[in-house]
Amino acid sequence: FIDSMISNSTVVITDYDYGDLEIEKGILHGVGAEVIPLQAKCAEELFEAAEDCFGMINQYARVGRETIQRMKQCKVIARYGVGVDIVDVDAATERGILVTNVQDYCTEEVADHSIALWLTLARKLPRYDKATRSGVWNWQTGAPVFRIRGRVMGIVSFGKIGQAIAERARGFGVELMVYDPYISQSSIEKMGCRPVNKETLIRESDFLMMQAPMTEETHHFLSFDEFKLMKSNAIVINTGRGPTIDNKALYQALTQQEIAAAGLDDPEEEPAKRSSWDPKDNPIFSLPNVLVTPHAAYYSEESIRIARETAATQVAKMIRGEVPDYPVNPEVLNHQQN
């Protein structure tokens, strides 16, 4: 692949909210790399550092075409997470730059979080909690609450996390439906779920669990037309990418009782990716039948450590002349080898 370790390598960390970079520095200093930490909130803040870096690691900051075109010797862009929608993979491939991600590090956490949001909303826990704290001790404050067993749960995207959600939900006695055009019907059926098309999923789900990656296909997967087809008592949970749900359409659906409630781990605008943010910017945050968590579904102390170690290790392997574990555009490896 590469004959020997590359010396005097500079690795730019575009942004991070871990408090420190001791894990990353420990790995990268060990292969002779200099680590340059930034807290970039826009592309322009990456331009200068991009010019001479060997590698770049990003958490929330977008590494787009404008940044990539300025890279003179970069060999690898490593994502701290699974999704690479904030890296222009096509532009990187054109420049012969490998993109890597971190796979399978938070399946348990995201599935647990999805189930927690679902049960919290289905059992009206926020409403009960608010009432009891204000001195109201009546079971009626949560009404109506419906039995979970026997109802229909639809899952969008049936990768490892979607399957883990199904495994957990099965114990509550729900009927499981799945929409995923990239997985065979027989594979879905082997997991004890019913494969359905998008319209059937939208119309029949009492609980709709979104776990879709961000692609052109999935952008605004749920919008005005979809919400109009849903049951009025439906609950929508999204622990996938925020822009898969049209927030304007969701706000209308919730305020006009087209659906009952929503649990979001990431609103459409992803506040962490903005230079400034106020919850007043998004009316979703004003609604009592919405739970929002700060893109925390992936988080546990264990998963954070794995993400940081793995992302830094992908870059370290490139410096050492080794093949990384999780290449997103592996065709680049052949190009670099030649």
Coordinates of C-alpha atoms in Angstrom, one line a residue:
F1 CA 0.0 0.0 0.0
I2 CA 2.5 2.7 1.2
D3 CA 6.1 1.6 1.6
S4 CA 7.0 3.3 4.8
M5 CA 5.6 5.5 7.6
I6 CA 5.0 9.1 6.6
S7 CA 6.9 11.6 8.7
N8 CA 5.9 15.1 9.8
S9 CA 2.2 14.5 9.2
T10 CA -0.3 17.1 10.3
V11 CA -3.8 16.0 11.3
V12 CA -6.5 18.7 11.6
I13 CA -9.5 18.0 13.9
T14 CA -12.1 20.3 12.5
D15 CA -14.3 20.4 15.7
Y16 CA -15.1 18.4 18.8
D17 CA -17.2 18.6 21.9
Y18 CA -15.4 15.9 24.0
G19 CA -13.7 18.3 26.3
D20 CA -10.2 17.3 25.3
L21 CA -8.3 15.4 22.7
E22 CA -6.1 13.2 24.8
I23 CA -7.3 10.0 23.2
E24 CA -6.7 11.3 19.7
K25 CA -3.3 12.8 20.6
G26 CA -2.2 9.6 22.2
I27 CA -2.8 7.6 19.0
L28 CA -1.6 10.2 16.5
H29 CA 1.4 11.4 18.4
G30 CA 2.5 7.8 18.5
V31 CA 2.9 7.8 14.7
G32 CA 4.7 11.2 14.7
A33 CA 1.7 13.3 13.7
E34 CA 1.1 16.9 14.8
V35 CA -2.5 17.5 15.9
I36 CA -4.2 20.8 15.1
P37 CA -7.5 21.3 16.9
L38 CA -10.1 23.7 15.6
Q39 CA -13.7 24.5 16.4
A40 CA -14.9 25.3 12.9
K41 CA -18.5 26.4 12.3
C42 CA -18.2 27.3 8.7
A43 CA -16.2 26.1 5.6
E44 CA -14.0 29.3 5.6
E45 CA -12.6 28.3 9.0
L46 CA -11.1 25.2 7.5
F47 CA -9.5 26.6 4.3
E48 CA -6.1 27.5 5.7
A49 CA -5.6 24.4 7.7
A50 CA -6.8 22.2 4.8
E51 CA -4.0 23.3 2.5
D52 CA -1.1 21.3 4.1
C53 CA -2.7 18.7 6.3
F54 CA -2.2 15.0 5.8
G55 CA -5.5 14.0 7.4
M56 CA -8.6 15.6 8.7
I57 CA -11.1 14.3 11.4
N58 CA -14.5 15.9 11.7
Q59 CA -17.4 15.6 14.1
Y60 CA -20.1 18.2 13.1
A61 CA -18.2 20.5 10.7
R62 CA -18.9 19.9 7.0
V63 CA -15.9 19.1 4.8
G64 CA -17.2 20.1 1.5
R65 CA -15.9 20.5 -2.0
E66 CA -14.5 24.1 -1.4
T67 CA -12.4 22.7 1.5
I68 CA -11.3 19.6 -0.3
Q69 CA -10.2 21.5 -3.4
R70 CA -7.7 23.4 -1.3
M71 CA -6.1 20.2 0.0
K72 CA -2.6 19.8 -1.5
Q73 CA -1.4 16.6 0.3
C74 CA -4.4 15.3 2.3
K75 CA -4.8 11.5 2.1
V76 CA -7.6 10.8 4.5
I77 CA -10.8 12.4 5.9
A78 CA -12.1 10.5 8.9
R79 CA -15.6 10.9 10.3
Y80 CA -16.1 10.4 14.1
G81 CA -19.4 8.7 13.3
V82 CA -21.2 6.4 10.9
G83 CA -22.8 9.0 8.5
V84 CA -20.7 10.7 5.9
D85 CA -23.3 13.1 4.6
I86 CA -21.2 16.0 6.0
V87 CA -18.2 15.0 3.8
D88 CA -18.3 15.5 0.1
V89 CA -17.2 11.9 -0.7
D90 CA -17.4 12.5 -4.5
A91 CA -15.1 15.5 -4.3
A92 CA -12.7 13.5 -2.0
T93 CA -12.7 10.6 -4.4
E94 CA -11.9 12.9 -7.4
R95 CA -8.9 14.2 -5.4
G96 CA -7.7 10.8 -4.4
I97 CA -8.5 11.3 -0.8
L98 CA -9.8 8.3 1.3
V99 CA -12.9 8.9 3.5
T100 CA -13.4 6.7 6.5
N101 CA -16.1 6.4 9.2
V102 CA -16.7 4.5 12.4
Q103 CA -19.1 1.6 12.1
D104 CA -21.0 -0.6 14.6
Y105 CA -20.0 1.5 17.6
C106 CA -23.3 2.7 18.9
T107 CA -25.9 0.2 17.8
E108 CA -27.0 -0.7 21.3
E109 CA -27.1 2.9 22.4
V110 CA -29.2 4.2 19.5
A111 CA -31.7 1.3 19.7
D112 CA -32.1 1.9 23.5
H113 CA -32.6 5.6 22.9
S114 CA -35.2 5.0 20.3
I115 CA -37.2 2.7 22.5
A116 CA -36.9 5.1 25.4
L117 CA -38.3 8.0 23.4
W118 CA -41.1 5.8 22.1
L119 CA -42.2 4.5 25.6
T120 CA -41.9 7.9 27.1
L121 CA -44.3 9.4 24.6
A122 CA -46.6 6.4 24.4
R123 CA -47.1 6.4 28.2
K124 CA -47.3 10.3 28.3
L125 CA -44.6 10.5 31.0
P126 CA -43.7 14.2 30.4
R127 CA -47.3 15.2 30.8
Y128 CA -47.7 13.2 34.0
D129 CA -44.4 14.5 35.4
K130 CA -45.3 18.2 34.7
A131 CA -48.7 17.7 36.3
T132 CA -47.5 16.0 39.5
R133 CA -44.8 18.7 40.0
S134 CA -47.4 21.3 39.8
G135 CA -49.5 19.6 42.4
V136 CA -52.0 17.7 40.2
W137 CA -52.3 14.0 41.2
N138 CA -54.7 12.5 38.6
W139 CA -54.2 9.7 36.2
Q140 CA -56.5 11.5 33.8
T141 CA -53.8 14.2 33.1
G142 CA -52.2 11.8 30.6
A143 CA -55.4 10.7 28.8
P144 CA -55.8 9.2 26.3
V145 CA -53.1 6.5 26.8
F146 CA -53.5 3.4 24.7
R147 CA -52.3 -0.1 25.2
I148 CA -49.1 -0.8 23.3
R149 CA -49.5 -4.6 22.8
G150 CA -51.3 -5.4 19.6
R151 CA -50.5 -2.1 17.9
V152 CA -48.3 -1.6 14.8
M153 CA -44.7 -0.4 14.7
G154 CA -43.2 0.6 11.4
I155 CA -39.4 0.8 11.0
V156 CA -37.7 2.8 8.3
S157 CA -34.3 1.4 7.4
F158 CA -33.4 -2.0 8.6
G159 CA -29.7 -2.1 9.1
K160 CA -28.1 -3.2 12.4
I161 CA -29.8 -0.4 14.4
G162 CA -33.2 -1.0 12.8
Q163 CA -32.9 -4.6 13.6
A164 CA -31.9 -3.9 17.2
I165 CA -35.0 -1.7 17.6
A166 CA -37.2 -4.5 16.3
E167 CA -35.6 -7.0 18.7
R168 CA -36.3 -4.7 21.6
A169 CA -39.8 -3.7 20.5
R170 CA -40.9 -7.3 19.9
G171 CA -41.1 -7.9 23.7
F172 CA -43.9 -5.3 24.0
G173 CA -46.1 -7.3 21.7
V174 CA -46.3 -4.9 18.7
E175 CA -46.7 -6.0 15.1
L176 CA -43.5 -5.1 13.2
M177 CA -43.5 -3.7 9.7
V178 CA -40.3 -2.6 7.8
Y179 CA -39.7 -0.4 4.8
D180 CA -36.2 -0.8 3.4
P181 CA -35.9 -1.2 -0.4
Y182 CA -32.3 -2.2 -0.1
I183 CA -33.0 -5.4 2.0
S184 CA -34.7 -8.5 0.6
Q185 CA -38.2 -9.3 1.7
S186 CA -37.0 -12.8 2.9
S187 CA -34.3 -11.2 5.1
I188 CA -37.0 -8.9 6.7
E189 CA -39.3 -11.9 7.2
K190 CA -36.6 -13.9 8.8
M191 CA -36.4 -11.2 11.5
G192 CA -40.1 -11.7 12.2
C193 CA -41.2 -8.5 10.5
R194 CA -43.5 -7.8 7.6
P195 CA -41.9 -6.0 4.5
V196 CA -44.2 -3.2 3.2
N197 CA -44.0 -0.3 0.8
K198 CA -43.8 3.2 1.9
E199 CA -47.5 4.1 1.6
T200 CA -48.5 1.0 3.7
L201 CA -46.0 1.9 6.3
I202 CA -47.2 5.5 6.5
R203 CA -50.9 4.6 6.7
E204 CA -50.8 1.6 9.1
S205 CA -48.1 2.5 11.7
D206 CA -49.2 3.5 15.1
F207 CA -45.5 4.0 15.9
L208 CA -43.1 5.0 13.2
M209 CA -39.4 4.6 14.0
M210 CA -37.1 6.5 11.6
Q211 CA -33.5 5.3 11.4
A212 CA -32.7 6.4 7.9
P213 CA -29.3 7.7 6.7
M214 CA -29.2 11.1 5.0
T215 CA -29.3 10.7 1.2
E216 CA -31.0 12.5 -1.7
E217 CA -33.6 9.7 -1.5
T218 CA -34.3 10.1 2.2
H219 CA -34.3 13.9 2.4
H220 CA -37.8 14.9 3.7
F221 CA -38.9 11.2 3.7
L222 CA -41.7 12.5 5.9
S223 CA -43.3 15.7 4.7
F224 CA -46.7 17.2 4.2
D225 CA -48.2 14.5 2.0
E226 CA -46.9 11.7 4.3
F227 CA -48.3 13.2 7.5
K228 CA -51.7 13.6 6.0
L229 CA -51.8 9.9 5.4
M230 CA -50.8 8.9 9.0
K231 CA -53.1 7.9 11.8
S232 CA -54.1 10.8 14.1
N233 CA -52.8 8.9 17.1
A234 CA -49.4 8.0 15.5
I235 CA -46.1 8.7 17.3
V236 CA -43.0 9.4 15.2
I237 CA -39.6 8.7 16.5
N238 CA -36.4 9.8 14.7
T239 CA -33.0 8.6 15.8
G240 CA -31.6 8.9 12.3
R241 CA -30.7 12.0 10.5
G242 CA -32.7 15.2 11.2
P243 CA -33.4 16.3 7.6
T244 CA -35.2 13.0 6.8
I245 CA -38.2 14.8 8.4
D246 CA -39.5 18.1 7.1
N247 CA -39.7 20.1 10.3
K248 CA -42.3 22.6 8.8
A249 CA -44.5 19.7 7.8
L250 CA -44.0 18.0 11.2
Y251 CA -44.9 21.2 13.1
Q252 CA -48.1 21.5 11.0
A253 CA -48.9 17.8 11.6
L254 CA -48.5 18.1 15.3
T255 CA -50.4 21.4 15.7
Q256 CA -53.3 20.3 13.5
Q257 CA -53.6 16.9 15.2
E258 CA -52.6 14.9 12.1
I259 CA -50.3 12.9 14.4
A260 CA -50.1 12.7 18.2
A261 CA -46.4 13.2 19.1
A262 CA -42.8 13.1 18.0
G263 CA -39.5 12.2 19.5
L264 CA -36.5 13.7 17.8
D265 CA -32.8 13.1 18.5
D266 CA -31.9 15.6 15.9
P267 CA -34.1 18.4 14.4
E268 CA -33.6 19.3 10.8
E269 CA -31.2 22.1 11.3
E270 CA -28.7 20.2 13.7
P271 CA -27.9 23.1 16.1
A272 CA -24.4 21.8 16.7
K273 CA -23.5 22.5 13.1
R274 CA -24.6 26.2 13.4
S275 CA -22.4 29.1 14.5
S276 CA -25.3 30.3 16.7
W277 CA -28.6 28.7 17.7
D278 CA -31.7 29.5 19.7
P279 CA -34.6 27.1 20.3
K280 CA -36.9 30.0 19.3
D281 CA -35.6 29.6 15.8
N282 CA -37.6 26.3 15.4
P283 CA -41.2 26.3 16.6
I284 CA -40.9 22.5 17.1
F285 CA -39.3 23.2 20.5
S286 CA -42.4 25.1 21.7
L287 CA -44.7 22.1 21.4
P288 CA -45.5 20.0 24.5
N289 CA -46.0 16.8 22.5
V290 CA -42.4 16.8 21.2
L291 CA -39.3 15.4 22.9
V292 CA -36.0 16.6 21.6
T293 CA -32.6 15.2 22.6
P294 CA -29.3 16.9 21.4
H295 CA -28.2 14.2 19.0
A296 CA -27.4 12.0 22.0
A297 CA -28.8 8.7 20.9
Y298 CA -25.3 7.4 20.1
Y299 CA -23.8 8.4 23.4
S300 CA -22.5 6.3 26.2
E301 CA -19.1 6.6 27.8
E302 CA -18.2 3.4 26.0
S303 CA -19.4 4.4 22.6
I304 CA -17.7 7.8 22.7
R305 CA -14.3 6.2 23.5
I306 CA -14.7 3.8 20.6
A307 CA -15.6 6.5 18.2
R308 CA -12.6 8.6 19.1
E309 CA -10.2 5.7 19.1
T310 CA -11.4 4.4 15.8
A311 CA -11.5 7.7 13.9
A312 CA -7.9 8.5 15.1
T313 CA -6.7 5.0 14.3
Q314 CA -7.9 5.2 10.7
V315 CA -5.7 8.2 10.2
A316 CA -2.8 6.6 12.1
K317 CA -3.0 3.5 9.9
M318 CA -2.7 5.7 6.8
I319 CA 0.4 7.4 8.2
R320 CA 1.9 4.0 9.0
G321 CA 1.2 2.8 5.4
E322 CA -1.6 0.4 6.5
V323 CA -5.0 -0.1 5.1
P324 CA -7.8 1.5 7.3
D325 CA -10.6 -0.6 8.7
Y326 CA -13.6 1.4 7.4
P327 CA -13.0 2.9 4.0
V328 CA -16.1 4.6 2.5
N329 CA -14.6 5.0 -1.0
P330 CA -12.2 2.1 -1.1
E331 CA -11.4 2.6 -4.8
V332 CA -9.1 5.5 -3.7
L333 CA -6.8 3.0 -2.0
N334 CA -5.9 1.5 -5.4
H335 CA -5.2 5.0 -6.8
Q336 CA -3.0 5.9 -3.8
Q337 CA -1.2 2.6 -4.2
N338 CA -0.3 3.3 -7.8

